[in-house]
Tab-separated table of C-alpha atoms in Angstrom:
chain	number	residue	atom	x	y	z
A	1	MET	CA	10.150	24.880	6.349
A	2	ASP	CA	6.987	24.633	4.257
A	3	ILE	CA	5.459	22.066	6.628
A	4	PHE	CA	4.845	24.530	9.486
A	5	PRO	CA	2.586	26.934	7.530
A	6	ALA	CA	0.856	23.852	6.106
A	7	LEU	CA	0.195	22.482	9.607
A	8	ALA	CA	-1.217	25.850	10.679
A	9	SER	CA	-3.567	25.967	7.693
A	10	VAL	CA	-4.813	22.416	8.286
A	11	VAL	CA	-5.377	22.880	12.032
A	12	THR	CA	-7.468	26.007	11.380
A	13	ASP	CA	-9.687	24.269	8.809
A	14	PRO	CA	-12.416	22.347	10.710
A	15	VAL	CA	-13.842	20.724	7.569
A	16	LEU	CA	-10.464	19.316	6.552
A	17	LEU	CA	-9.811	18.134	10.113
A	18	GLY	CA	-13.187	16.402	10.038
A	19	TRP	CA	-12.229	14.447	6.907
A	20	VAL	CA	-8.883	13.474	8.477
A	21	PHE	CA	-10.633	12.313	11.675
A	22	LEU	CA	-13.188	10.294	9.697
A	23	ALA	CA	-10.407	8.745	7.601
A	24	ALA	CA	-8.516	7.657	10.732
A	25	ILE	CA	-11.597	5.853	12.066
A	26	VAL	CA	-12.625	4.311	8.724
A	27	GLY	CA	-9.112	3.060	7.985
A	28	MET	CA	-8.715	1.515	11.424
A	29	ILE	CA	-12.049	-0.315	11.248
A	30	VAL	CA	-11.493	-1.570	7.694
A	31	GLY	CA	-7.939	-2.656	8.480
A	32	ALA	CA	-9.189	-4.565	11.520
A	33	ILE	CA	-11.844	-6.512	9.579
A	34	PRO	CA	-10.270	-9.874	8.669
A	35	GLY	CA	-10.015	-10.206	4.911
A	36	LEU	CA	-10.452	-6.535	4.043
A	37	THR	CA	-7.587	-4.126	3.385
A	38	ALA	CA	-7.030	-0.399	3.279
A	39	SER	CA	-6.509	-0.708	-0.490
A	40	ALA	CA	-10.001	-2.186	-0.846
A	41	ALA	CA	-11.541	0.603	1.213
A	42	ILE	CA	-9.735	3.305	-0.759
A	43	ALA	CA	-10.725	1.776	-4.092
A	44	MET	CA	-14.365	1.594	-2.983
A	45	LEU	CA	-14.422	5.169	-1.647
A	46	LEU	CA	-12.528	6.665	-4.601
A	47	PRO	CA	-15.677	7.795	-6.481
A	48	LEU	CA	-16.723	9.791	-3.391
A	49	THR	CA	-13.671	12.019	-3.832
A	50	PHE	CA	-14.806	13.097	-7.315
A	51	TYR	CA	-17.134	15.580	-5.607
A	52	MET	CA	-14.602	16.900	-3.085
A	53	GLU	CA	-11.908	19.548	-3.255
A	54	PRO	CA	-8.435	18.163	-4.138
A	55	LEU	CA	-6.838	18.458	-0.680
A	56	PRO	CA	-9.689	16.876	1.358
A	57	ALA	CA	-9.976	14.118	-1.269
A	58	LEU	CA	-6.282	13.264	-1.143
A	59	ALA	CA	-6.037	13.632	2.644
A	60	PHE	CA	-9.067	11.399	3.202
A	61	LEU	CA	-7.642	8.502	1.188
A	62	TYR	CA	-4.049	9.061	2.343
A	63	VAL	CA	-4.985	8.862	6.041
A	64	ILE	CA	-7.196	5.807	5.431
A	65	GLY	CA	-4.081	4.115	4.058
A	66	LYS	CA	-2.092	5.034	7.160
A	67	SER	CA	-4.667	4.014	9.762
A	68	GLY	CA	-5.582	0.913	7.733
A	69	ARG	CA	-2.010	-0.350	7.976
A	70	TYR	CA	-2.209	0.026	11.741
A	71	GLY	CA	-5.730	-1.438	11.958
A	72	GLY	CA	-4.484	-4.749	10.608
A	73	SER	CA	-2.658	-5.311	13.910
A	74	ILE	CA	-5.977	-5.363	15.787
A	75	ALA	CA	-7.216	-8.349	13.787
A	76	ALA	CA	-3.823	-10.055	14.036
A	77	ILE	CA	-3.705	-9.768	17.832
A	78	LEU	CA	-7.356	-10.372	18.702
A	79	PHE	CA	-8.489	-12.831	16.027
A	80	ASN	CA	-5.229	-14.519	14.951
A	81	THR	CA	-6.207	-13.373	11.448
A	82	PRO	CA	-4.013	-10.683	9.864
A	83	GLY	CA	-6.159	-7.767	8.728
A	84	THR	CA	-3.453	-6.957	6.176
A	85	ALA	CA	-0.566	-8.940	4.695
A	86	ALA	CA	1.910	-6.873	6.709
A	87	SER	CA	0.219	-7.637	10.031
A	88	ALA	CA	0.920	-11.357	9.550
A	89	ALA	CA	4.314	-10.641	11.154
A	90	THR	CA	2.572	-8.968	14.121
A	91	GLN	CA	0.364	-12.048	14.498
A	92	ILE	CA	3.395	-14.253	15.325
A	93	ASP	CA	3.792	-12.716	18.798
A	94	GLY	CA	0.591	-10.683	19.097
A	95	TYR	CA	-1.840	-13.580	19.265
A	96	PRO	CA	0.195	-15.576	21.836
A	97	LEU	CA	0.165	-12.443	24.015
A	98	ALA	CA	-3.610	-12.222	23.620
A	99	ARG	CA	-3.949	-15.883	24.623
A	100	GLN	CA	-2.017	-14.986	27.798
A	101	GLY	CA	-4.623	-12.317	28.614
A	102	LYS	CA	-2.380	-9.471	27.430
A	103	ALA	CA	-4.321	-8.387	24.336
A	104	SER	CA	-4.618	-4.745	25.436
A	105	LYS	CA	-0.928	-4.631	26.336
A	106	ALA	CA	0.012	-6.016	22.921
A	107	MET	CA	-2.263	-3.518	21.132
A	108	LYS	CA	-0.782	-0.607	23.103
A	109	VAL	CA	2.710	-1.711	22.040
A	110	ALA	CA	1.489	-2.013	18.435
A	111	THR	CA	-0.081	1.459	18.586
A	112	ILE	CA	2.967	3.253	20.010
A	113	SER	CA	5.320	1.455	17.622
A	114	SER	CA	3.079	2.194	14.632
A	115	VAL	CA	2.928	5.894	15.521
A	116	ILE	CA	6.709	6.168	15.962
A	117	GLY	CA	7.356	4.315	12.702
A	118	ASP	CA	4.777	6.368	10.798
A	119	PHE	CA	6.153	9.654	12.160
A	120	THR	CA	9.693	8.622	11.227
A	121	GLY	CA	8.675	7.784	7.665
A	122	GLU	CA	6.609	10.953	7.284
A	123	ILE	CA	9.412	13.226	8.549
A	124	LEU	CA	11.915	11.576	6.199
A	125	LEU	CA	9.453	12.105	3.340
A	126	ILE	CA	8.968	15.785	4.212
A	127	VAL	CA	12.705	16.407	4.516
A	128	GLY	CA	13.788	14.482	1.433
A	129	VAL	CA	11.015	14.647	-1.143
A	130	ALA	CA	11.784	18.148	-2.470
A	131	TRP	CA	15.444	17.193	-2.890
A	132	ILE	CA	14.448	14.052	-4.812
A	133	ALA	CA	12.110	16.123	-6.993
A	134	ALA	CA	14.922	18.567	-7.794
A	135	ILE	CA	17.063	15.664	-9.019
A	136	ALA	CA	14.135	14.171	-10.949
A	137	LEU	CA	13.675	17.452	-12.829
A	138	LYS	CA	17.110	16.899	-14.388
A	139	LEU	CA	16.188	13.467	-15.762
A	140	GLY	CA	15.292	13.226	-19.446
A	141	PRO	CA	12.996	10.696	-21.159
A	142	PRO	CA	15.720	7.986	-21.455
A	143	GLU	CA	16.459	8.164	-17.734
A	144	LEU	CA	12.784	8.226	-16.796
A	145	PHE	CA	12.030	5.188	-18.956
A	146	ALA	CA	14.944	3.371	-17.308
A	147	VAL	CA	13.372	4.166	-13.926
A	148	TYR	CA	10.059	2.749	-15.158
A	149	PHE	CA	11.849	-0.351	-16.448
A	150	ALA	CA	13.544	-0.894	-13.086
A	151	ALA	CA	10.197	-0.418	-11.337
A	152	PHE	CA	8.527	-3.042	-13.550
A	153	ILE	CA	11.292	-5.543	-12.826
A	154	VAL	CA	11.330	-4.861	-9.078
A	155	ILE	CA	7.528	-5.019	-8.793
A	156	GLY	CA	7.232	-8.182	-10.859
A	157	SER	CA	10.116	-10.096	-9.326
A	158	VAL	CA	9.976	-9.110	-5.660
A	159	ILE	CA	6.255	-9.013	-4.864
A	160	GLY	CA	4.908	-12.493	-4.165
A	161	LYS	CA	6.470	-15.928	-3.849
A	162	SER	CA	7.099	-16.634	-7.526
A	163	ILE	CA	9.189	-14.543	-9.902
A	164	THR	CA	7.482	-16.051	-12.933
A	165	ARG	CA	3.983	-15.331	-11.648
A	166	GLY	CA	5.000	-11.882	-10.454
A	167	LEU	CA	6.442	-10.892	-13.827
A	168	ALA	CA	3.426	-12.438	-15.570
A	169	SER	CA	1.122	-10.319	-13.372
A	170	ALA	CA	3.102	-7.193	-14.278
A	171	ALA	CA	3.037	-8.091	-17.986
A	172	LEU	CA	-0.720	-8.639	-17.854
A	173	GLY	CA	-1.114	-5.189	-16.309
A	174	VAL	CA	0.849	-3.697	-19.218
A	175	LEU	CA	-1.328	-5.492	-21.793
A	176	VAL	CA	-4.585	-4.364	-20.196
A	177	ALA	CA	-3.297	-0.766	-19.973
A	178	MET	CA	-2.580	-0.784	-23.732
A	179	ILE	CA	-6.221	-1.491	-24.607
A	180	GLY	CA	-7.690	1.463	-26.503
A	181	LEU	CA	-6.247	3.942	-28.977
A	182	ASP	CA	-2.554	4.394	-29.629
A	183	PRO	CA	-1.699	7.840	-28.147
A	184	ILE	CA	0.265	8.911	-31.268
A	185	SER	CA	-1.270	7.168	-34.291
A	186	SER	CA	-4.801	6.691	-32.833
A	187	THR	CA	-4.735	3.085	-34.077
A	188	GLU	CA	-6.985	0.712	-32.152
A	189	ARG	CA	-5.153	-1.763	-29.898
A	190	PHE	CA	-6.729	-4.907	-28.413
A	191	THR	CA	-10.256	-3.506	-28.806
A	192	PHE	CA	-11.561	-6.499	-30.828
A	193	GLY	CA	-13.994	-4.205	-32.594
A	194	SER	CA	-15.677	-3.035	-29.371
A	195	PHE	CA	-16.491	0.667	-29.243
A	196	ASP	CA	-16.480	0.654	-25.412
A	197	LEU	CA	-12.860	-0.499	-25.388
A	198	THR	CA	-11.611	2.327	-27.632
A	199	ASN	CA	-11.392	4.612	-24.574
A	200	GLY	CA	-9.394	2.016	-22.692
A	201	ILE	CA	-10.030	0.459	-19.291
A	202	SER	CA	-10.872	2.888	-16.504
A	203	LEU	CA	-8.731	2.693	-13.376
A	204	VAL	CA	-11.571	2.993	-10.833
A	205	PRO	CA	-13.720	-0.044	-11.783
A	206	LEU	CA	-10.574	-2.093	-12.389
A	207	MET	CA	-9.283	-1.439	-8.878
A	208	ILE	CA	-12.678	-1.919	-7.251
A	209	GLY	CA	-12.942	-5.281	-8.997
A	210	ILE	CA	-9.413	-6.450	-8.196
A	211	PHE	CA	-9.223	-5.316	-4.570
A	212	VAL	CA	-12.845	-5.275	-3.370
A	213	LEU	CA	-14.846	-7.837	-5.354
A	214	GLY	CA	-11.873	-10.202	-5.556
A	215	GLU	CA	-11.574	-10.066	-1.759
A	216	VAL	CA	-15.325	-10.537	-1.279
A	217	PHE	CA	-15.279	-13.627	-3.525
A	218	ALA	CA	-12.342	-15.006	-1.530
A	219	GLN	CA	-14.155	-14.399	1.765
A	220	ILE	CA	-17.330	-16.061	0.455
A	221	GLU	CA	-15.229	-19.086	-0.470
A	222	GLU	CA	-13.833	-19.226	3.087
A	223	ARG	CA	-17.075	-18.312	4.848
A	224	GLY	CA	-16.858	-21.354	7.104
A	225	ASN	CA	-13.771	-19.987	8.861
A	226	ALA	CA	-15.271	-17.972	11.706
A	227	THR	CA	-13.169	-15.587	13.767
A	228	GLU	CA	-13.380	-15.513	17.548
A	229	MET	CA	-12.053	-12.610	19.564
A	230	VAL	CA	-9.712	-13.248	22.480
A	231	ARG	CA	-10.916	-11.498	25.624
A	232	ASP	CA	-8.781	-9.222	27.800
A	233	SER	CA	-7.691	-10.248	31.251
A	234	ASP	CA	-9.605	-8.854	34.236
A	235	ASP	CA	-6.283	-7.936	35.841
A	236	PRO	CA	-5.486	-4.218	35.180
A	237	ALA	CA	-1.756	-4.977	35.337
A	238	GLN	CA	-2.153	-7.348	32.382
A	239	ASN	CA	-3.958	-4.701	30.308
A	240	GLY	CA	-1.742	-1.701	31.081
A	241	LEU	CA	1.679	-0.889	29.665
A	242	THR	CA	4.531	0.527	31.741
A	243	TRP	CA	7.641	2.371	30.602
A	244	ALA	CA	9.810	-0.473	31.911
A	245	GLU	CA	7.924	-2.902	29.662
A	246	TYR	CA	8.142	-0.739	26.547
A	247	ARG	CA	11.737	0.512	26.949
A	248	PRO	CA	13.369	-2.714	25.587
A	249	CYS	CA	11.225	-2.269	22.456
A	250	LEU	CA	12.684	1.137	21.569
A	251	PRO	CA	15.904	-0.082	19.843
A	252	HIS	CA	13.805	-2.437	17.711
A	253	VAL	CA	11.325	0.338	16.889
A	254	ALA	CA	14.100	2.759	15.875
A	255	ARG	CA	15.852	0.183	13.669
A	256	SER	CA	12.614	-1.085	12.142
A	257	SER	CA	11.410	2.448	11.375
A	258	PHE	CA	14.432	3.078	9.172
A	259	ILE	CA	14.150	-0.386	7.595
A	260	GLY	CA	10.528	0.346	6.722
A	261	ALA	CA	11.324	3.838	5.429
A	262	PHE	CA	14.073	2.506	3.150
A	263	ILE	CA	11.909	-0.303	1.775
A	264	GLY	CA	9.034	2.153	1.313
A	265	MET	CA	11.099	4.236	-1.097
A	266	LEU	CA	11.572	1.240	-3.404
A	267	PRO	CA	8.595	0.850	-5.762
A	268	GLY	CA	6.465	-2.212	-5.222
A	269	LEU	CA	8.109	-3.795	-2.175
A	270	GLY	CA	5.509	-2.639	0.325
A	271	SER	CA	4.805	-2.973	4.023
A	272	ALA	CA	4.552	-6.785	4.162
A	273	ILE	CA	8.187	-7.226	3.111
A	274	ALA	CA	9.254	-4.420	5.470
A	275	ALA	CA	7.454	-6.037	8.413
A	276	PHE	CA	9.009	-9.467	7.903
A	277	VAL	CA	12.502	-8.053	7.268
A	278	ALA	CA	12.234	-6.005	10.469
A	279	TYR	CA	10.921	-9.008	12.418
A	280	GLY	CA	13.775	-11.200	11.218
A	281	GLU	CA	16.399	-8.545	11.979
A	282	GLY	CA	14.861	-7.859	15.391
A	283	LYS	CA	14.865	-11.522	16.337
A	284	ARG	CA	18.487	-11.838	15.204
A	285	ARG	CA	19.541	-8.946	17.449
A	286	ALA	CA	17.228	-9.757	20.386
A	287	THR	CA	18.718	-10.454	23.808
A	288	ASN	CA	16.320	-13.405	24.164
A	289	PRO	CA	15.428	-14.605	20.650
A	290	ALA	CA	13.868	-17.794	22.052
A	291	ALA	CA	10.986	-15.700	23.444
A	292	TRP	CA	10.070	-14.426	19.984
A	293	GLY	CA	7.116	-16.325	18.593
A	294	ARG	CA	5.822	-17.173	22.059
A	295	GLY	CA	4.504	-13.757	23.092
A	296	SER	CA	7.270	-11.144	23.000
A	297	LEU	CA	6.353	-7.447	23.155
A	298	GLU	CA	9.466	-6.710	21.099
A	299	GLY	CA	8.157	-9.117	18.449
A	300	VAL	CA	5.045	-6.940	18.147
A	301	ALA	CA	6.919	-3.616	18.174
A	302	ALA	CA	9.442	-4.385	15.415
A	303	PRO	CA	7.094	-5.339	12.541
A	304	GLU	CA	4.512	-2.687	13.456
A	305	ALA	CA	7.102	0.108	13.320
A	306	ALA	CA	8.388	-1.097	9.942
A	307	ASN	CA	4.892	-1.669	8.557
A	308	ASN	CA	3.802	1.922	9.191
A	309	ALA	CA	7.146	3.538	8.380
A	310	VAL	CA	6.543	2.462	4.769
A	311	SER	CA	3.543	4.781	4.418
A	312	GLY	CA	5.286	8.144	3.976
A	313	PRO	CA	8.370	7.165	1.938
A	314	SER	CA	6.226	5.085	-0.448
A	315	MET	CA	4.811	8.439	-1.616
A	316	ALA	CA	8.255	9.712	-2.663
A	317	PRO	CA	8.478	7.902	-6.045
A	318	LEU	CA	4.826	8.760	-6.692
A	319	LEU	CA	5.172	12.496	-6.088
A	320	THR	CA	8.581	12.939	-7.721
A	321	LEU	CA	8.476	10.511	-10.642
A	322	GLY	CA	4.822	9.547	-10.970
A	323	ILE	CA	5.709	5.962	-10.022
A	324	PRO	CA	3.517	4.513	-7.243
A	325	GLY	CA	5.466	2.750	-4.531
A	326	SER	CA	2.399	0.804	-3.372
A	327	THR	CA	-1.138	-0.105	-4.389
A	328	ILE	CA	-2.426	2.796	-2.295
A	329	GLY	CA	-0.112	5.093	-4.248
A	330	ALA	CA	-1.511	3.688	-7.498
A	331	ILE	CA	-5.017	4.617	-6.359
A	332	LEU	CA	-3.934	8.116	-5.298
A	333	ILE	CA	-2.643	8.704	-8.835
A	334	GLY	CA	-6.263	8.482	-9.942
A	335	VAL	CA	-7.246	11.223	-7.465
A	336	PHE	CA	-4.480	13.532	-8.678
A	337	LEU	CA	-5.464	13.039	-12.317
A	338	ILE	CA	-9.205	13.386	-11.636
A	339	HIS	CA	-8.569	16.786	-10.104
A	340	GLY	CA	-6.298	17.882	-12.931
A	341	ILE	CA	-3.046	17.741	-10.948
A	342	GLN	CA	-0.080	16.490	-12.973
A	343	ILE	CA	2.195	14.370	-10.787
A	344	GLY	CA	5.921	14.087	-11.343
A	345	PRO	CA	8.940	16.362	-10.841
A	346	THR	CA	6.979	19.516	-11.773
A	347	LEU	CA	4.435	18.889	-8.992
A	348	PHE	CA	6.587	20.852	-6.547
A	349	LEU	CA	6.632	23.793	-8.922
A	350	THR	CA	2.875	23.843	-9.622
A	351	SER	CA	1.266	22.502	-6.422
A	352	ARG	CA	3.847	22.829	-3.649
A	353	ASP	CA	1.359	24.132	-1.044
A	354	LEU	CA	-1.025	21.237	-1.755
A	355	VAL	CA	1.719	18.647	-1.301
A	356	TYR	CA	2.879	20.006	2.054
A	357	ALA	CA	-0.711	20.384	3.257
A	358	LEU	CA	-1.165	16.694	2.418
A	359	PHE	CA	1.916	15.874	4.498
A	360	ALA	CA	0.473	17.941	7.356
A	361	CYS	CA	-2.788	15.982	7.155
A	362	GLY	CA	-0.736	12.795	7.326
A	363	LEU	CA	0.991	13.935	10.545
A	364	ILE	CA	-2.320	14.902	12.143
A	365	GLY	CA	-3.878	11.618	11.008
A	366	ILE	CA	-1.079	9.693	12.764
A	367	VAL	CA	-1.836	11.492	16.037
A	368	ILE	CA	-5.571	10.812	15.713
A	369	TYR	CA	-5.349	7.091	14.966
A	370	GLY	CA	-2.665	6.760	17.650
A	371	LEU	CA	-4.915	8.241	20.346
A	372	ILE	CA	-7.964	6.255	19.216
A	373	GLY	CA	-5.944	3.040	18.967
A	374	TYR	CA	-4.192	3.409	22.324
A	375	TYR	CA	-7.408	3.903	24.245
A	376	GLY	CA	-9.970	2.174	22.043
A	377	ALA	CA	-8.445	-0.653	19.969
A	378	SER	CA	-10.275	-3.317	21.980
A	379	ILE	CA	-13.540	-1.397	21.471
A	380	VAL	CA	-12.928	-1.496	17.711
A	381	GLY	CA	-12.336	-5.253	17.988
A	382	ARG	CA	-15.615	-5.801	19.862
A	383	PHE	CA	-17.448	-3.639	17.309
A	384	ILE	CA	-16.162	-5.788	14.447
A	385	THR	CA	-17.289	-9.019	16.094
A	386	ARG	CA	-20.841	-7.628	16.204
A	387	ILE	CA	-20.963	-7.097	12.416
A	388	PRO	CA	-22.372	-10.306	10.887
A	389	THR	CA	-20.575	-11.304	7.704
A	390	ARG	CA	-23.910	-12.133	6.075
A	391	VAL	CA	-24.641	-8.375	6.258
A	392	LEU	CA	-21.153	-6.942	5.781
A	393	TYR	CA	-20.084	-8.619	2.545
A	394	PRO	CA	-23.388	-8.201	0.651
A	395	LEU	CA	-23.268	-4.512	1.624
A	396	ILE	CA	-19.707	-4.195	0.306
A	397	PHE	CA	-20.766	-6.064	-2.838
A	398	LEU	CA	-23.632	-3.652	-3.556
A	399	THR	CA	-21.531	-0.595	-2.704
A	400	SER	CA	-18.938	-1.752	-5.223
A	401	PHE	CA	-21.524	-1.790	-8.013
A	402	VAL	CA	-22.678	1.732	-7.131
A	403	ALA	CA	-19.101	3.022	-6.899
A	404	ALA	CA	-18.107	1.515	-10.254
A	405	TYR	CA	-21.139	2.975	-12.025
A	406	THR	CA	-20.928	6.464	-10.524
A	407	SER	CA	-17.263	6.919	-11.478
A	408	ARG	CA	-18.282	7.736	-15.075
A	409	GLY	CA	-21.998	6.903	-15.215
A	410	ASN	CA	-21.178	4.089	-17.626
A	411	LEU	CA	-22.651	0.578	-17.356
A	412	PHE	CA	-19.616	-0.808	-19.188
A	413	ASP	CA	-17.507	0.069	-16.124
A	414	VAL	CA	-19.709	-2.264	-14.057
A	415	TYR	CA	-18.918	-5.103	-16.494
A	416	VAL	CA	-15.216	-4.249	-16.196
A	417	MET	CA	-15.475	-4.366	-12.400
A	418	VAL	CA	-17.150	-7.795	-12.402
A	419	VAL	CA	-14.559	-9.265	-14.794
A	420	ALA	CA	-11.756	-7.694	-12.742
A	421	GLY	CA	-13.320	-9.145	-9.579
A	422	PHE	CA	-13.191	-12.679	-10.924
A	423	ALA	CA	-9.680	-12.004	-12.247
A	424	GLY	CA	-8.558	-10.793	-8.802
A	425	TRP	CA	-10.069	-13.867	-7.141
A	426	LEU	CA	-8.340	-16.205	-9.621
A	427	MET	CA	-5.049	-14.369	-9.175
A	428	ARG	CA	-5.185	-14.998	-5.434
A	429	LYS	CA	-6.042	-18.681	-5.919
A	430	LEU	CA	-3.271	-19.222	-8.474
A	431	ASP	CA	-0.642	-17.198	-6.556
A	432	PHE	CA	-0.467	-14.420	-9.134
A	433	ASN	CA	-0.115	-10.917	-7.745
A	434	PRO	CA	-2.960	-8.382	-7.965
A	435	ALA	CA	-0.746	-5.574	-6.620
A	436	ALA	CA	1.863	-6.088	-9.347
A	437	PHE	CA	-0.916	-6.138	-11.944
A	438	VAL	CA	-2.470	-2.834	-10.814
A	439	ILE	CA	0.799	-0.948	-10.307
A	440	SER	CA	1.999	-2.037	-13.765
A	441	PHE	CA	-1.346	-0.962	-15.236
A	442	VAL	CA	-0.826	2.503	-13.762
A	443	LEU	CA	2.829	2.755	-14.832
A	444	THR	CA	2.312	1.745	-18.461
A	445	GLY	CA	1.088	5.104	-19.773
A	446	GLY	CA	4.096	7.013	-18.458
A	447	ALA	CA	6.523	4.288	-19.502
A	448	GLU	CA	5.212	4.243	-23.075
A	449	GLU	CA	5.338	8.029	-23.329
A	450	THR	CA	8.940	8.306	-22.090
A	451	PHE	CA	10.025	5.357	-24.268
A	452	ARG	CA	8.724	7.014	-27.415
A	453	GLN	CA	10.146	10.385	-26.454
A	454	ALA	CA	13.550	8.772	-25.872
A	455	LEU	CA	13.489	7.133	-29.317
A	456	LEU	CA	12.614	10.487	-30.921
A	457	LEU	CA	15.700	11.977	-29.263
A	458	SER	CA	17.925	9.100	-30.361
A	459	ASP	CA	19.985	8.751	-33.527
A	460	ASN	CA	20.954	5.190	-32.590
A	461	GLY	CA	17.611	3.685	-31.634
A	462	LEU	CA	17.660	1.684	-28.403
A	463	MET	CA	21.348	2.451	-27.841
A	464	ILE	CA	20.337	5.726	-26.199
A	465	PHE	CA	19.512	3.762	-23.042
A	466	VAL	CA	23.053	2.368	-22.943
A	467	THR	CA	24.980	5.508	-23.853
A	468	ARG	CA	23.272	7.655	-21.178
A	469	PRO	CA	25.029	6.771	-17.847
A	470	VAL	CA	22.054	7.387	-15.532
A	471	ALA	CA	19.689	5.406	-17.766
A	472	LEU	CA	22.191	2.539	-17.908
A	473	LEU	CA	22.524	2.623	-14.109
A	474	PHE	CA	18.778	2.179	-13.584
A	475	LEU	CA	18.623	-0.603	-16.176
A	476	LEU	CA	21.423	-2.398	-14.340
A	477	VAL	CA	19.646	-1.875	-11.009
A	478	GLY	CA	16.520	-3.590	-12.352
A	479	ILE	CA	18.488	-6.504	-13.775
A	480	SER	CA	20.535	-6.821	-10.552
A	481	VAL	CA	17.386	-7.014	-8.438
A	482	LEU	CA	16.023	-9.756	-10.695
A	483	VAL	CA	19.280	-11.747	-10.498
A	484	ALA	CA	19.465	-11.326	-6.717
A	485	ARG	CA	15.872	-12.473	-6.330
A	486	VAL	CA	16.488	-15.578	-8.489
A	487	ARG	CA	19.583	-16.478	-6.451
A	488	SER	CA	17.706	-15.950	-3.179
A	489	LEU	CA	14.877	-18.256	-4.243
A	490	ASN	CA	17.370	-20.870	-5.447
A	491	ARG	CA	19.132	-20.805	-2.069
A	492	GLN	CA	15.806	-21.209	-0.280
A	493	ALA	CA	14.883	-24.134	-2.538
A	494	ARG	CA	18.240	-25.852	-1.895
A	495	ALA	CA	17.914	-25.306	1.872
A	496	HIS	CA	14.400	-26.719	1.812
A	497	ALA	CA	15.538	-29.744	-0.216
A	498	LEU	CA	18.385	-30.407	2.234
A	499	GLY	CA	15.938	-30.117	5.124
A	500	ASP	CA	13.717	-32.785	3.583
A	501	VAL	CA	16.606	-35.216	3.126
């Protein structure tokens, strides 16, 4: 297999290993800081990768995403504040365990489960991605546009609590992406006579604004909510983890790993949905479901395995179709394009060695954050409590301005970042979805290109999407997901209304 030579090349490259090690630490710390996310860290550090070689740049951000997902569990267990949306499921049982003096035990369970889930997802990605790419090579423009259409519908309708707001967020992302010159006729679109807008909106300042500044504004608004770390017990038996204690978690970890891997392959669903689905399924199958929510080790293991299993498979639609399965994938698209690497089905023909080396870096990154987390998660927690927010958030704020400006050396990008920051803050307050907005922004260029190519191939206009069986199948998948989501929300509303009666 291609992965074994790739592993050998990565292990013998000390510089690359250094970037992977640094990424594992950075991601864990950022993920553990309440209110910050791995997406925010990656968006802020993206300009740094402009000056790096392609593989170290991609590996650095990819491993930050992996360790950041795990790092969220530290905040959830120690501070009762989920470091990421996905770790909110871990918080349900993790914090009660910490209150019982078992914080280190809970974090060890979270670490082992995260590593197993991440390894499972990564292996499935390595085994299946080339096969998916081979199929994708046979898809024409009509089929590819149908895939984009399904992705828009899934992202807009599934992410978040409201279908209407989710679809509106996706539609807004499409509109913003269309600002600039028409790629065929060179006609100005939505520029309002501004010369700066003729080149369109740059991805880097937009993402820094949405994910970093928007989060900083939200944290400033909630600055009165201080976090207090739960201390470990002085009893070594409370802090350690035995095989007998972890063994009942294994069935939940195995099941949740595959749940997370499956959800990861679907564009836009993400680790938060995977974690809560796995938690619900684990509680349903638990031998003692009454213990869940009160401090169950199994209740920590299930969502953590699913959360991290998403990481690898979420790269599959990105690498094979150019469709990001997550916000981290949307940011990685920028790195590929900056370094002149065309993503999509042909990636495995032009840059196969690079792709498998990236997978190898992912596997090594899992081992590194697993070892650091198992033995040092509580140290990371204590380190975070010593960082005063009055220093941390102004520093992030200033770094964001520098990062936005250095991406192209253009002051207009700083203005874009500030506007995007306020937009991201308002989206959070009004329950719109920043992730759906950004992923749709990234997808729009490819969707427009394949749509126009399909119409050029067609003698019957839009009917080409109905007469091609594979294209019709993907269109029906998107519509089916939307219908299923509407019915699910209606059932929840009826159940809630009956509960209030």
